[in-house]
Each structure stands twice: as structure tokens, then as C-alpha cells.
Short mmCIF file of C-alpha atoms and ligand atoms in Angstrom, two decimals:
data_model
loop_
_atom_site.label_atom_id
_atom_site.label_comp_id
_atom_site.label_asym_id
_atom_site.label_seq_id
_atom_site.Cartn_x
_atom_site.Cartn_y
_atom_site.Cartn_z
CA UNK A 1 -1.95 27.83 23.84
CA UNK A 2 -3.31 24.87 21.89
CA UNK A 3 -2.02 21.72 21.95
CA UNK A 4 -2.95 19.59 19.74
CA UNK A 5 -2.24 16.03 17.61
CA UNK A 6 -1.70 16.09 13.85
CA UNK A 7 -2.63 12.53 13.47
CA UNK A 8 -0.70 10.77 10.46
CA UNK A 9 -0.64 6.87 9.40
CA UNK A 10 -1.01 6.31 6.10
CA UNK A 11 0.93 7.82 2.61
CA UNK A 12 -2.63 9.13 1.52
CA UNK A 13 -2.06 11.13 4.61
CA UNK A 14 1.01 12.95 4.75
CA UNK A 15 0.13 15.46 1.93
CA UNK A 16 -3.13 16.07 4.02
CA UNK A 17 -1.45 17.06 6.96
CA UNK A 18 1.70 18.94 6.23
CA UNK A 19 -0.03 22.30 5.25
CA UNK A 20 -2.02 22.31 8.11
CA UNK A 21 1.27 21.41 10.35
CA UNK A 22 2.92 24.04 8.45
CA UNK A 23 0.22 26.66 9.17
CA UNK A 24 -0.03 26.24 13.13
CA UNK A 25 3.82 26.85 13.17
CA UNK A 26 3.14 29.77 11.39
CA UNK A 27 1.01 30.67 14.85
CA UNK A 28 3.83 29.31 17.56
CA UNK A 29 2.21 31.51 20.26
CA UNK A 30 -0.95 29.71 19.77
CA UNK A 31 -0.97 26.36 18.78
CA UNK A 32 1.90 23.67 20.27
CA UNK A 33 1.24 21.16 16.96
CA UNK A 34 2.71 17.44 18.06
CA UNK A 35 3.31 14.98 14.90
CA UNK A 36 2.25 11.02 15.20
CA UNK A 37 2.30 8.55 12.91
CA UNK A 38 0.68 5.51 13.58
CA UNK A 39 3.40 3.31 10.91
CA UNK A 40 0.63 2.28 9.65
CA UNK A 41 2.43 2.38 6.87
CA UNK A 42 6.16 1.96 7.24
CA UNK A 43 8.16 1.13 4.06
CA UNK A 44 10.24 3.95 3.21
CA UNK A 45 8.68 4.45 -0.03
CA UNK A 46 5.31 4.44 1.39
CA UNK A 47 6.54 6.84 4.59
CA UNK A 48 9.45 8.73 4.89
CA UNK A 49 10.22 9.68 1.34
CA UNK A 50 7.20 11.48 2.27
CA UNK A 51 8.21 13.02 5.01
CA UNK A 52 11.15 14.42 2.85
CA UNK A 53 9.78 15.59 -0.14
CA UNK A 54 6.88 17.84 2.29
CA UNK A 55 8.89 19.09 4.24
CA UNK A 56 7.46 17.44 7.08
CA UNK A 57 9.50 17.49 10.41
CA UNK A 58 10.55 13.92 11.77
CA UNK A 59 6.92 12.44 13.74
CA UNK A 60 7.44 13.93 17.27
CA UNK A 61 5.61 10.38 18.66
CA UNK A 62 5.72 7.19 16.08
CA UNK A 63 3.60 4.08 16.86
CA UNK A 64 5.24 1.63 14.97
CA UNK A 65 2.29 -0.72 14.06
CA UNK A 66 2.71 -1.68 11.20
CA UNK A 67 0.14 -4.22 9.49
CA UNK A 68 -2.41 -6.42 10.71
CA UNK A 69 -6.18 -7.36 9.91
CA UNK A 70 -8.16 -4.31 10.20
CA UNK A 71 -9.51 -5.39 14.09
CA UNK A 72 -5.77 -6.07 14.88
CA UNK A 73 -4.51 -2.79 13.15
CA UNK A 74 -7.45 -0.93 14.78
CA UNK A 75 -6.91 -2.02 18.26
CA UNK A 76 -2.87 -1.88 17.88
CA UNK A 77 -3.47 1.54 16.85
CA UNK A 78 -5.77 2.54 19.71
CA UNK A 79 -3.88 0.72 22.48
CA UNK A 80 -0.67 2.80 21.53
CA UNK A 81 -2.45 5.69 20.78
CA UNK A 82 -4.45 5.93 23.89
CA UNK A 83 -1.27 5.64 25.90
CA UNK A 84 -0.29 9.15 23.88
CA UNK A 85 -3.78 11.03 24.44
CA UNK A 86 -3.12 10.47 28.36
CA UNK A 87 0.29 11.47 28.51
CA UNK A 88 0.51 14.36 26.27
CA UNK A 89 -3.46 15.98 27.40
CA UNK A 90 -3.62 17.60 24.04
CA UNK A 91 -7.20 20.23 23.57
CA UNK A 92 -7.44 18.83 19.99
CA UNK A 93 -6.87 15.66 18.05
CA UNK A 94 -7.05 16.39 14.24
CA UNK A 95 -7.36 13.32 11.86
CA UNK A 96 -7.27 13.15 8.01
CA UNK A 97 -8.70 10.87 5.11
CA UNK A 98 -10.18 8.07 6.00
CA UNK A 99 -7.45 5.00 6.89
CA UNK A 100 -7.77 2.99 9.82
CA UNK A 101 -5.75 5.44 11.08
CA UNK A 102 -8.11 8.13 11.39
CA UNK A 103 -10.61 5.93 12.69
CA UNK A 104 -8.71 4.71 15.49
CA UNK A 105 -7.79 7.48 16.79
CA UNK A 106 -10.67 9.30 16.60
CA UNK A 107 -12.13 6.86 18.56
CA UNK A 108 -9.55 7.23 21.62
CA UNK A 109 -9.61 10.56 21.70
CA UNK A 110 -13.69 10.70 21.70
CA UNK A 111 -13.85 8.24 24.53
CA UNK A 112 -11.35 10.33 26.92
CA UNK A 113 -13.46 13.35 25.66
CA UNK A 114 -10.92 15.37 23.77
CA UNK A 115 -12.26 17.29 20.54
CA UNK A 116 -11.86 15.82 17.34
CA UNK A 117 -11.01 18.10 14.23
CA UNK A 118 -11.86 15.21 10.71
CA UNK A 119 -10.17 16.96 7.87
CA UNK A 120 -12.01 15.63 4.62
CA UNK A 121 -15.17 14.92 6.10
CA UNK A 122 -18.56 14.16 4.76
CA UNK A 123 -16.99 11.82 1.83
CA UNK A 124 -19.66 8.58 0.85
CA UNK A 125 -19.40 5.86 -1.61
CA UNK A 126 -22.05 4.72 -0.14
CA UNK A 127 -20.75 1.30 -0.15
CA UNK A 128 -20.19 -0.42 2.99
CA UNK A 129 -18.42 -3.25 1.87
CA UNK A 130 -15.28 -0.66 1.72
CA UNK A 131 -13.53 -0.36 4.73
CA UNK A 132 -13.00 2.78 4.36
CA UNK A 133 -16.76 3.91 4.26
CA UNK A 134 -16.61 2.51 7.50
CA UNK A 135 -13.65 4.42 8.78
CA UNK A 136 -15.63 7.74 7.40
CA UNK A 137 -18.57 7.11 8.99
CA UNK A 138 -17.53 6.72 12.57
CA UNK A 139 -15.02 9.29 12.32
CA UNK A 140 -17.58 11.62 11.01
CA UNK A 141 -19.75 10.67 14.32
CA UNK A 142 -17.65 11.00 16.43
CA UNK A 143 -15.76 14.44 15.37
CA UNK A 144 -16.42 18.38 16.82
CA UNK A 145 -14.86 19.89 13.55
CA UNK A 146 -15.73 18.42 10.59
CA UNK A 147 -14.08 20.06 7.57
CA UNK A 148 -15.41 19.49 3.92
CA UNK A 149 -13.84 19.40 0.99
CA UNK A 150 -17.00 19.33 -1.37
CA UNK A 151 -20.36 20.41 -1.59
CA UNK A 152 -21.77 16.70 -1.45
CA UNK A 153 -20.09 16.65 2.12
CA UNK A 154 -21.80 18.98 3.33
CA UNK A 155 -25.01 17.26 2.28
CA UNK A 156 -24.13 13.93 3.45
CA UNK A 157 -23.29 15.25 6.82
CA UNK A 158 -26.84 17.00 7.33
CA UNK A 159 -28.52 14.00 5.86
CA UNK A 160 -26.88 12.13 8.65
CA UNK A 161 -27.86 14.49 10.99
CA UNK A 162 -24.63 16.25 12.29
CA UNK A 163 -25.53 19.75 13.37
CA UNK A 164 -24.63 22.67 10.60
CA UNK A 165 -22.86 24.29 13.25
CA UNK A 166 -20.10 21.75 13.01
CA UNK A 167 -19.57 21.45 9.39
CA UNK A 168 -17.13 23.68 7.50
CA UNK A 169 -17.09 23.81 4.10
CA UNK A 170 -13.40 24.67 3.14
CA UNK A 171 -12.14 23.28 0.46
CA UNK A 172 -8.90 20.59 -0.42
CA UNK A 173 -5.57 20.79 1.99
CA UNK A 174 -4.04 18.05 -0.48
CA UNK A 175 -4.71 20.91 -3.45
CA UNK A 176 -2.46 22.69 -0.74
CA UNK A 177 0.42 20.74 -1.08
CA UNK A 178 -0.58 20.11 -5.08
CA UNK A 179 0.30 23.73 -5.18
CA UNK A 180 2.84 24.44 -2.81
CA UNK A 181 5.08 21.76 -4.62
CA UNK A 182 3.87 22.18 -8.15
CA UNK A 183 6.97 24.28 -9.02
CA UNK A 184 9.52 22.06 -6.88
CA UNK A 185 8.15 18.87 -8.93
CA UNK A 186 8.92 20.22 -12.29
CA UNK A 187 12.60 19.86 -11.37
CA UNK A 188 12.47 16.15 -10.49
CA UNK A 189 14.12 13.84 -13.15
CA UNK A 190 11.92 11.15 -13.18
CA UNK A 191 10.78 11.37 -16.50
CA UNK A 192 14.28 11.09 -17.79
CA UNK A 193 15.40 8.12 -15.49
CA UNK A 194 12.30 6.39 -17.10
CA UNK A 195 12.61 8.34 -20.59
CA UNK A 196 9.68 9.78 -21.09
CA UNK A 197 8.76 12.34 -23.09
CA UNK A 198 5.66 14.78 -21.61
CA UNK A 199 2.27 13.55 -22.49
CA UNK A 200 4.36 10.20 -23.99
CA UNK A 201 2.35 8.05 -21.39
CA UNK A 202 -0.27 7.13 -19.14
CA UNK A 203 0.15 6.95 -15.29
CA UNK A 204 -1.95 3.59 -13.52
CA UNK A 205 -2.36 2.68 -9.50
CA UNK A 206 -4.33 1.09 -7.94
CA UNK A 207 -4.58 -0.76 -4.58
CA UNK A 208 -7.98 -1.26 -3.66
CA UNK A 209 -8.96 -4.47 -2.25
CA UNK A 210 -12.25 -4.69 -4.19
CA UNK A 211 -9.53 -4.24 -7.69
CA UNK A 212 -6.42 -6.65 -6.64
CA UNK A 213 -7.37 -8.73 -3.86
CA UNK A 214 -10.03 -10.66 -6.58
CA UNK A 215 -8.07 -12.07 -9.27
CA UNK A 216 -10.58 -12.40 -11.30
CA UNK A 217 -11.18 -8.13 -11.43
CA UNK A 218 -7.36 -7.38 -11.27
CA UNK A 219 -6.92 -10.09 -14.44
CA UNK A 220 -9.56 -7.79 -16.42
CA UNK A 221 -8.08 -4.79 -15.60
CA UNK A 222 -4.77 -6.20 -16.65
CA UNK A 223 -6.32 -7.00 -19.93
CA UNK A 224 -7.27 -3.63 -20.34
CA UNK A 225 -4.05 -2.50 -19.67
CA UNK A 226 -2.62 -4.95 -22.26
CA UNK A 227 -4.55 -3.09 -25.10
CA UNK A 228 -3.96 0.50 -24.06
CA UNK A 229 -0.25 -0.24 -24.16
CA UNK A 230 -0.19 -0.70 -27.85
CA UNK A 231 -1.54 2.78 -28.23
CA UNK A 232 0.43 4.67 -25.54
CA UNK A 233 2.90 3.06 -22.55
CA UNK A 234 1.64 2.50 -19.22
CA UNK A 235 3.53 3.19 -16.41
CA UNK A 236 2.98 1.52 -13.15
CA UNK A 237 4.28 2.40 -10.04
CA UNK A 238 3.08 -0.77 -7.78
CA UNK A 239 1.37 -0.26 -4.21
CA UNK A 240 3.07 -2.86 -1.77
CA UNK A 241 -0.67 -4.58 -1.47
CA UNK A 242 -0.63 -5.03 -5.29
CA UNK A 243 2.58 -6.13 -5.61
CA UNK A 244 2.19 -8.82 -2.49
CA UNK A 245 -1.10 -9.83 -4.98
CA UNK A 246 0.31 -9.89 -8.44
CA UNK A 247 2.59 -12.69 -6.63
CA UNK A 248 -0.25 -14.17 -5.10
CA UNK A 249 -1.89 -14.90 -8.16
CA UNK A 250 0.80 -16.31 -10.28
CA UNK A 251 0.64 -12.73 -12.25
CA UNK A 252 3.65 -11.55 -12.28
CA UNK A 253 5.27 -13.51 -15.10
CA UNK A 254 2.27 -11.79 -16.85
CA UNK A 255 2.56 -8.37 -16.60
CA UNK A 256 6.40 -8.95 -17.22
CA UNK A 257 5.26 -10.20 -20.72
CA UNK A 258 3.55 -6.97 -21.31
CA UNK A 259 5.91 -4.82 -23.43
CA UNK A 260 4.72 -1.15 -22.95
CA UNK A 261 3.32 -1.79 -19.04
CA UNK A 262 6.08 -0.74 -16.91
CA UNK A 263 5.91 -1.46 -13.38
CA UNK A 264 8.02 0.53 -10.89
CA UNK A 265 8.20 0.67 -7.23
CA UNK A 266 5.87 3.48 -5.67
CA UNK A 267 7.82 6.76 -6.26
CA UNK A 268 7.98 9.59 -3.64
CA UNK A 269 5.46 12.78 -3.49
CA UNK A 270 7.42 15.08 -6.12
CA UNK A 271 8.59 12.63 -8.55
CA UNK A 272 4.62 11.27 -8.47
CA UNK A 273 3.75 14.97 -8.95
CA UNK A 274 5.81 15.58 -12.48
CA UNK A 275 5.20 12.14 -13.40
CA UNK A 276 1.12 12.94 -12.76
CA UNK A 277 1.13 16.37 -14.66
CA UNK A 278 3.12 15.26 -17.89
CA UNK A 279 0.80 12.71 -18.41
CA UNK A 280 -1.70 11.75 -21.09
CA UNK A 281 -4.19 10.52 -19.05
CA UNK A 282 -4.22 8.32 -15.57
CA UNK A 283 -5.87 4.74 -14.70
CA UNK A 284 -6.23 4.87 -10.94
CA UNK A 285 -8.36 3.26 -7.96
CA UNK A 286 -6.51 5.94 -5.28
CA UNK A 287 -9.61 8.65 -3.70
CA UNK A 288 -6.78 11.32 -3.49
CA UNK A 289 -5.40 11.04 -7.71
CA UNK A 290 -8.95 11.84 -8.46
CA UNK A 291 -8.90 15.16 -6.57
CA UNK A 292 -5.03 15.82 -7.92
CA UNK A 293 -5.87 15.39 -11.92
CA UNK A 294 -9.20 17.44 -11.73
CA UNK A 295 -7.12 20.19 -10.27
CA UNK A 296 -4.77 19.54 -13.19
CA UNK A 297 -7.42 18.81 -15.87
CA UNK A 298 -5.32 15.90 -16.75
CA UNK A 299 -8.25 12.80 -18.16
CA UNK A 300 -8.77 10.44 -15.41
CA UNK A 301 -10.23 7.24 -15.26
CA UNK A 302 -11.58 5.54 -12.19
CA UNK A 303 -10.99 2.29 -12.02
CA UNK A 304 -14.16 1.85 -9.91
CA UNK A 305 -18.28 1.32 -10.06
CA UNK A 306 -18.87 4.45 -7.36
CA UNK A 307 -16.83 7.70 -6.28
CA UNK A 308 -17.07 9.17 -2.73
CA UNK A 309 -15.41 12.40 -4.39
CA UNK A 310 -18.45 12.64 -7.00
CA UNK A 311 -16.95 16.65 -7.78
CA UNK A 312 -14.42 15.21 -9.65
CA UNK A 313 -17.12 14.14 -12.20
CA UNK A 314 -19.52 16.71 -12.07
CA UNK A 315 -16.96 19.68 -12.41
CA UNK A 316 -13.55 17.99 -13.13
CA UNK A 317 -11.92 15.20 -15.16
CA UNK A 318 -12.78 12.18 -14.00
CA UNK A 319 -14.89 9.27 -15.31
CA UNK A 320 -15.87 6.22 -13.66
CA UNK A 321 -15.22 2.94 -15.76
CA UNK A 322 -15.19 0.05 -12.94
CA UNK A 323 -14.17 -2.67 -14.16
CA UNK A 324 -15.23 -3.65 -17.33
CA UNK A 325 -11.82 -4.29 -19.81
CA UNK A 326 -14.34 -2.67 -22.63
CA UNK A 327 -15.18 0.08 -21.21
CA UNK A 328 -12.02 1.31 -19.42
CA UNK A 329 -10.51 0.44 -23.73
CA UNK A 330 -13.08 2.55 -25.12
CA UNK A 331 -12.65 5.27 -22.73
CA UNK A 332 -8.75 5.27 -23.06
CA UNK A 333 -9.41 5.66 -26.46
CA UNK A 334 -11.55 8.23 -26.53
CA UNK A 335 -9.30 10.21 -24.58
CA UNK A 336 -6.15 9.63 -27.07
CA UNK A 337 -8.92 10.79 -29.96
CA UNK A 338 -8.66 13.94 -27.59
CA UNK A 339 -12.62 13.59 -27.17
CA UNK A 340 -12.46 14.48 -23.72
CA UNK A 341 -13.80 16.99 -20.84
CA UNK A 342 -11.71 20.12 -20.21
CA UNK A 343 -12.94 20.14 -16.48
CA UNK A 344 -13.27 22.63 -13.81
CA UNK A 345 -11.85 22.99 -10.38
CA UNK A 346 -14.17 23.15 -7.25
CA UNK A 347 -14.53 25.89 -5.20
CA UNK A 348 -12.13 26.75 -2.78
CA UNK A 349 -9.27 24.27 -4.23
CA UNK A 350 -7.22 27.50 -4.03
CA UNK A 351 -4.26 26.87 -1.96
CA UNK A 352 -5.27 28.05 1.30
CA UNK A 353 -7.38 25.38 2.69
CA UNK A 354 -5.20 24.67 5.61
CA UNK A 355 -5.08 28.51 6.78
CA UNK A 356 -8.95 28.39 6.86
CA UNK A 357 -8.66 25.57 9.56
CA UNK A 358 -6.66 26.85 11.67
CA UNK A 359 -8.22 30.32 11.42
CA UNK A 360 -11.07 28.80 12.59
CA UNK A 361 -9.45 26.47 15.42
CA UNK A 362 -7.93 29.79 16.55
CA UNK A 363 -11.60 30.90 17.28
CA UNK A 364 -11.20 34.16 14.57
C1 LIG B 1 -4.46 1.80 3.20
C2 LIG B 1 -5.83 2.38 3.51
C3 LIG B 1 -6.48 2.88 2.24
C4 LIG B 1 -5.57 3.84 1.51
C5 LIG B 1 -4.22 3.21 1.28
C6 LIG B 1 -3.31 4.25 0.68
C7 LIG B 1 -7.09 1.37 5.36
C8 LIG B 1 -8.18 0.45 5.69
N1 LIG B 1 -6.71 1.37 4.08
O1 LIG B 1 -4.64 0.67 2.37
O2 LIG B 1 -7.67 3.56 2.56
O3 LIG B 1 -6.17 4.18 0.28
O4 LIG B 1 -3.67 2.78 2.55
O5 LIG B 1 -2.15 3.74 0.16
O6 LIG B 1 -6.62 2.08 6.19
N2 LIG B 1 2.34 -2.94 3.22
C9 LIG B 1 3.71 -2.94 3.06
N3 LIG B 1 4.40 -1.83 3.45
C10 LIG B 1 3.82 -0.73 3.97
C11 LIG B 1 2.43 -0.75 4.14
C12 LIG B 1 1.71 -1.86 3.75
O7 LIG B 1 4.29 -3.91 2.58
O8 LIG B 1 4.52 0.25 4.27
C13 LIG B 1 1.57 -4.13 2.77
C14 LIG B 1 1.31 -5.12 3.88
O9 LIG B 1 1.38 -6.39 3.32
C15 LIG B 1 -0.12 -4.81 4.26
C16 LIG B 1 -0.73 -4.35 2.96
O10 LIG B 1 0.31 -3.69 2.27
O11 LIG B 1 -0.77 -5.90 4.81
C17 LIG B 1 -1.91 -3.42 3.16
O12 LIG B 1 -1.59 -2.31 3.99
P1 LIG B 1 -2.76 -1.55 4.82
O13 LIG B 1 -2.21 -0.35 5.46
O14 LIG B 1 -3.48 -2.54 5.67
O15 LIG B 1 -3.78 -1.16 3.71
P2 LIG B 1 -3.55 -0.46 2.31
O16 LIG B 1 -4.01 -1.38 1.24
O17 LIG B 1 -2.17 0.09 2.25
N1 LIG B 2 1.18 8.96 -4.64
C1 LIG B 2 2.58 9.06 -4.66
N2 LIG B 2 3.31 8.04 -5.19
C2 LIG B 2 2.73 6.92 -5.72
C3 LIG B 2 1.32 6.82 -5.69
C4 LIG B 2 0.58 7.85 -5.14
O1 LIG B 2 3.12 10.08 -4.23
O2 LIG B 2 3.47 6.03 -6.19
C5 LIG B 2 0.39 10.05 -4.01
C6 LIG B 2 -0.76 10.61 -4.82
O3 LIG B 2 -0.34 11.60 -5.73
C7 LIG B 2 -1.63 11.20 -3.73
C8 LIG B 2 -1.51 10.15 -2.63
O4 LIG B 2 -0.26 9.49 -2.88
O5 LIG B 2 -1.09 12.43 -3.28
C9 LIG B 2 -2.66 9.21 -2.71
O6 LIG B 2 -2.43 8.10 -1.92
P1 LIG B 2 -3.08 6.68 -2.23
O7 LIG B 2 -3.49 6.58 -3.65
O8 LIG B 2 -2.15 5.69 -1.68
O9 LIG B 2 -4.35 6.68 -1.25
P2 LIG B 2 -5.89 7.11 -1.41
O10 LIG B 2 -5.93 8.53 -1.84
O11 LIG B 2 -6.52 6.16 -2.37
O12 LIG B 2 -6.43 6.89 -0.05
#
């Protein structure tokens, strides 16, 4: 029997880990699969609306962090985490993504020599002045099992020097839950509470701290937004660091003024889902949306200068615009002249990523 820590912490992680929660209850005989979440993120629109809509049992062990600088969040993380690792003597510690999260604990676990399992490894902007190249770097270092989700992972990871032996290439476990709950998300209602009509609108977040923590980028992506929204409305559902910002700045009075930009709290997993595949196109800074709307072939346009998830523009949808208010215009526009890529899906974004892991944790 395997006992092992499905590490959560973050909302980009909860979609990660449920199908590969799911799949070691599937095994009960084999596998004893213990829940934490860090709180790294905590709101209940950023955690356990989450938890609902995947089906995720309640966290078995919650942290309760909460928010912090990243050396602050980091350590709080480790020093609780730690604490967990010695108590519970788990064989495995399996992390996701690339938060501080997944750092932090794969640094615990390393140091009191359990196995690490990094579930979207390999993934490089190659831009260090984002944390979270940081965060995939070490965790990538420091992990036994490191699972890829593209080709380019793989690459990376050998480039870097991490022996083939430990690199699996096995496609997307957040295309796992994209399909699992595909059908369930057609029946939310969202588009009606916000009367909508299907591919009425385009879908915007964003959150990095390179796009809204300099008001000088976020203010030319707004003015972006404020021309697409005489062609098509923009809806807006705000990240709690972009929403702290737009107040920050003196913006909000702003964006209010904008008739067709609608900004709305972050919705949950499902209503996200409907609101994602009856769009026209989506404006978005998030790694995961990339991966979502070039399984969809929905238009996507990255509100960034570099991708770590470069499949998404070789095979799929997705563009990269940064930030220039022209160019993110003229490619909006393009894509309402319906001059735009059809798009592929990568290999192995089938649906059964998260069986693959554990069939190979089991040892088959
Ligand atoms: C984090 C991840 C980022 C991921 C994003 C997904 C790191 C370094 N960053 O960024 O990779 O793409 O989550 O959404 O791990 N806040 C709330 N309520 C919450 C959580 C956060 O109000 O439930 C506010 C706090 O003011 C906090 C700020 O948002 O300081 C940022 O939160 P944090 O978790 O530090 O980073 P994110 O920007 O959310
Ligand atoms: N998401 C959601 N509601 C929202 C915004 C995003 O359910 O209001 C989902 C999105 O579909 C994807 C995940 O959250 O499954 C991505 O998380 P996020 O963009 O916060 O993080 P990133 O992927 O950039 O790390």
C-alpha cells in the first residue's frame, strides 16, 4: 500500500489534481491518497467552489496560509508542511503546476528524502523574472517522477540534464477534467444570468504580475479592451490580484466607464467551462486557458511576450500578442473576420492522462 500526498494550493491546481485523486481511489488496495491544500489560496471563489464543482473530497490536511511575499508564503508553506511529511510518512509526495505551492513542498519532501511525483513538468518560458519559472525549475530538480504534458518538456528536461529514465511523457490531467465535466458544464446557467447568447462574446483574465501589477501594461491592455468592446462584449471575471490592482491604480472608475467590458467576480470550474466553450474568442494571461481553448479550438490570445506551453501555438489556437494595444486590436479583429487557425490537439490530450500516472506509480 502506497501512501501518498496529493499536494493542492492554488485554483490552477485543483483541476490538476482531482483526476489523479479520483484514479488512486479507483485502486483502494493500493494507493492510501491523502488531500492537502496549502490555502494558498483561500477565498471561496478561488477554493472551495472548486472543490464542489470536481468533485473533490473535503482536503484531508489544510494549511491555512494564506498570502504573504513569496519568501514568507514559501517558508509558511514549508514550516506547516514539513510538520505533515513527518507525521503522516507518506512513500510519495505528488505536486502539480507550478505555484509556490508546488515548490514548497517539493522542497520538504526532497530534504526528508521522500519521492517526489511533478505533474506538468518540463514547462519553460524561459524567463526568470517570473516566479513561476522559478517554482518549475526547482521542482523539476528536485522530483523522481516527472510527468510531461508536451513534447517541448521532454526536451527541456534532457537539456537540463534530468535522466530519460525519469521523464514521462503523458499528456494533460487538466484535459482530464476538461472532459470529464464537458457535459456537466453545458447545463450551468451562466450564460443566461449574464445573457449571453453562444459565441455573443469574448472571455478575458488575466492575473499575472508582469500584466496588472505595472500600471502602465494593465492601462494598455485596458485600452485594447476598450476597442474590442465596440465590436463584440468582453466579459471579465476579475482574479482577486487584479481586482486588489485595478483599485490600486485609481482604475476602477475606468473600466466602470467601459460599456461592453463586464467585470464579474471569478466564477467556479463549470460555469468557467460553458462560459469558455460558447465563446468567440478569449484574452487571457492564465498558463492553464491556453491548454483548455486549444483543446476546444476556441481563438486564443495570449496576453503575453513568451509561452511556457509553446504546443498551444504550434498545433492549437493560441497566439501570443503581449502587450501591445495594436496588436492584441488587430488580432481580435482578425479573429471576428473569422481569419483564424482551426488548431489541433496534442498528443495524448485524450482523457486518460491521470490513469497513465498512476499505472505507472503502481509499478505496471
Ligand atoms: C498564484 C500563482 C500563479 C497562478 C495563480 C492562479 C504563485 C507564485 N503564483 O498567483 O502561478 O497562475 O495563483 O490563480 O504561486 N488573494 C485573495 N484571495 C485568495 C488568494 C489571493 O484575495 O484566495 C489575493 C491576495 O491579495 C494575494 C494576491 O491575491 O496577495 C496574490 O495571491 P498569490 O497566491 O500570492 O498569487 P496569485 O497572483 O494568486
Ligand atoms: N478558471 C475558472 N474560473 C475563473 C478563471 C479561471 O474556473 O474565473 C479556471 C480555468 O479554466 C483553468 C484554471 O482556472 O482551469 C486556470 O487557473 P489560473 O488561470 O488561475 O492559473 P494559471 O493556469 O495561469 O496558473
Amino acid at each position: 500500500m502506497k501512501r501518498i500526498l496529493n499536494v493542492v494550493g492554488a485554483r490552477p491546481n485543483f483541476m490538476k489534481i482531482a483526476p489523479i485523486h479520483r484514479a488512486m481511489k479507483k485502486f483502494d488496495s493500493e494507493f492510501e491518497p491523502i488531500l492537502v491544500h496549502t490555502g494558498q489560496h483561500y477565498d471561496e471563489r478561488m477554493s472551495k467552489l472548486f472543490f464542489e464543482d470536481l468533485q473533490l473530497p473535503e482536503p484531508d490536511i489544510y494549511l491555512g496560509v494564506g498570502s504573504g511575499s513569496h519568501a514568507e508564503q514559501t517558508a509558511k508553506i514549508m514550516l506547516a508542511f514539513e510538520k505533515v511529511v513527518l507525521d503522516t510518512e507518506p512513500d510519495l509526495v505528488i505536486v502539480v503546476g507550478d505555484v509556490n505551492s508546488t515548490v514548497a513542498c517539493s522542497l520538504v519532501a526532497a530534504k526528508l528524502w521522500v519521492p517526489v511525483a511533478h505533474v506538468e513538468a518540463g514547462l519553460r518560458s524561459f524567463d526568470r523574472r517570473m516566479p513561476e519559472e522559478i517554482n518549475r525549475l526547482v521542482t523539476d530538480a528536485l522530483s523522481d517522477y516527472l510527468f510531461t504534458t508536451e513534447k517541448s518538456g521532454n526536451e527541456n528536461l534532457m537539456r537540463e540534464g534530468i535522466p530519460a529514465t525519469k521523464i514521462y511523457y503523458v499528456g494533460n490531467v487538466m484535459i482530464d477534467s476538461l472532459i470529464f465535466f464537458l457535459e456537466k458544464a453545458r447545463k450551468s446557467n451562466i450564460l443566461e444570468q449574464l445573457k449571453l447568447e453562444p459565441q455573443g462574446f469574448a472571455l478575458v483574465t488575466l492575473h499575472r504580475p508582469s500584466n496588472v501589477d505595472d500600471p502602465e501594461n494593465f492601462k494598455k491592455i485596458l485600452d485594447a479592451f476598450e476597442e474590442i468592446q465596440k465590436d463584440i462584449p468582453i466579459i471579465f471575471p476579475v482574479h482577486p490580484r487584479t481586482e486588489k490592482n485595478l483599485n490600486h491604480f485609481g482604475l476602477q472608475d475606468r473600466v466602470a466607464n467601459i460599456p461592453n467590458l463586464r467585470i464579474i467576480p471569478p466564477v467556479g470550474y463549470l460555469d468557467f467551462m460553458q462560459l469558455m466553450q460558447n465563446s468567440k474568442f478569449v484574452m487571457t494571461d492564465s498558463g492553464g486557458i491556453q491548454e483548455e481553448t486549444t483543446y476546444l479550438r476556441i481563438p486564443c490570445l495570449t496576453i503575453r511576450e513568451n509561452t511556457e506551453r509553446p504546443v498551444t501555438v504550434e498545433l492549437g489556437t493560441n497566439e501570443l500578442v503581449g502587450t501591445d494595444t495594436q496588436k492584441i486590436i488587430r488580432n481580435a479583429r482578425k479573429i471576428l473576420a473569422g481569419e483564424w487557425k482551426k488548431g489541433a490537439v496534442p498528443e495524448l490530450w485524450d482523457g486518460h492522462t491521470a490513469e497513465r500516472i498512476v499505472k505507472i506509480l503502481k509499478g505496471d
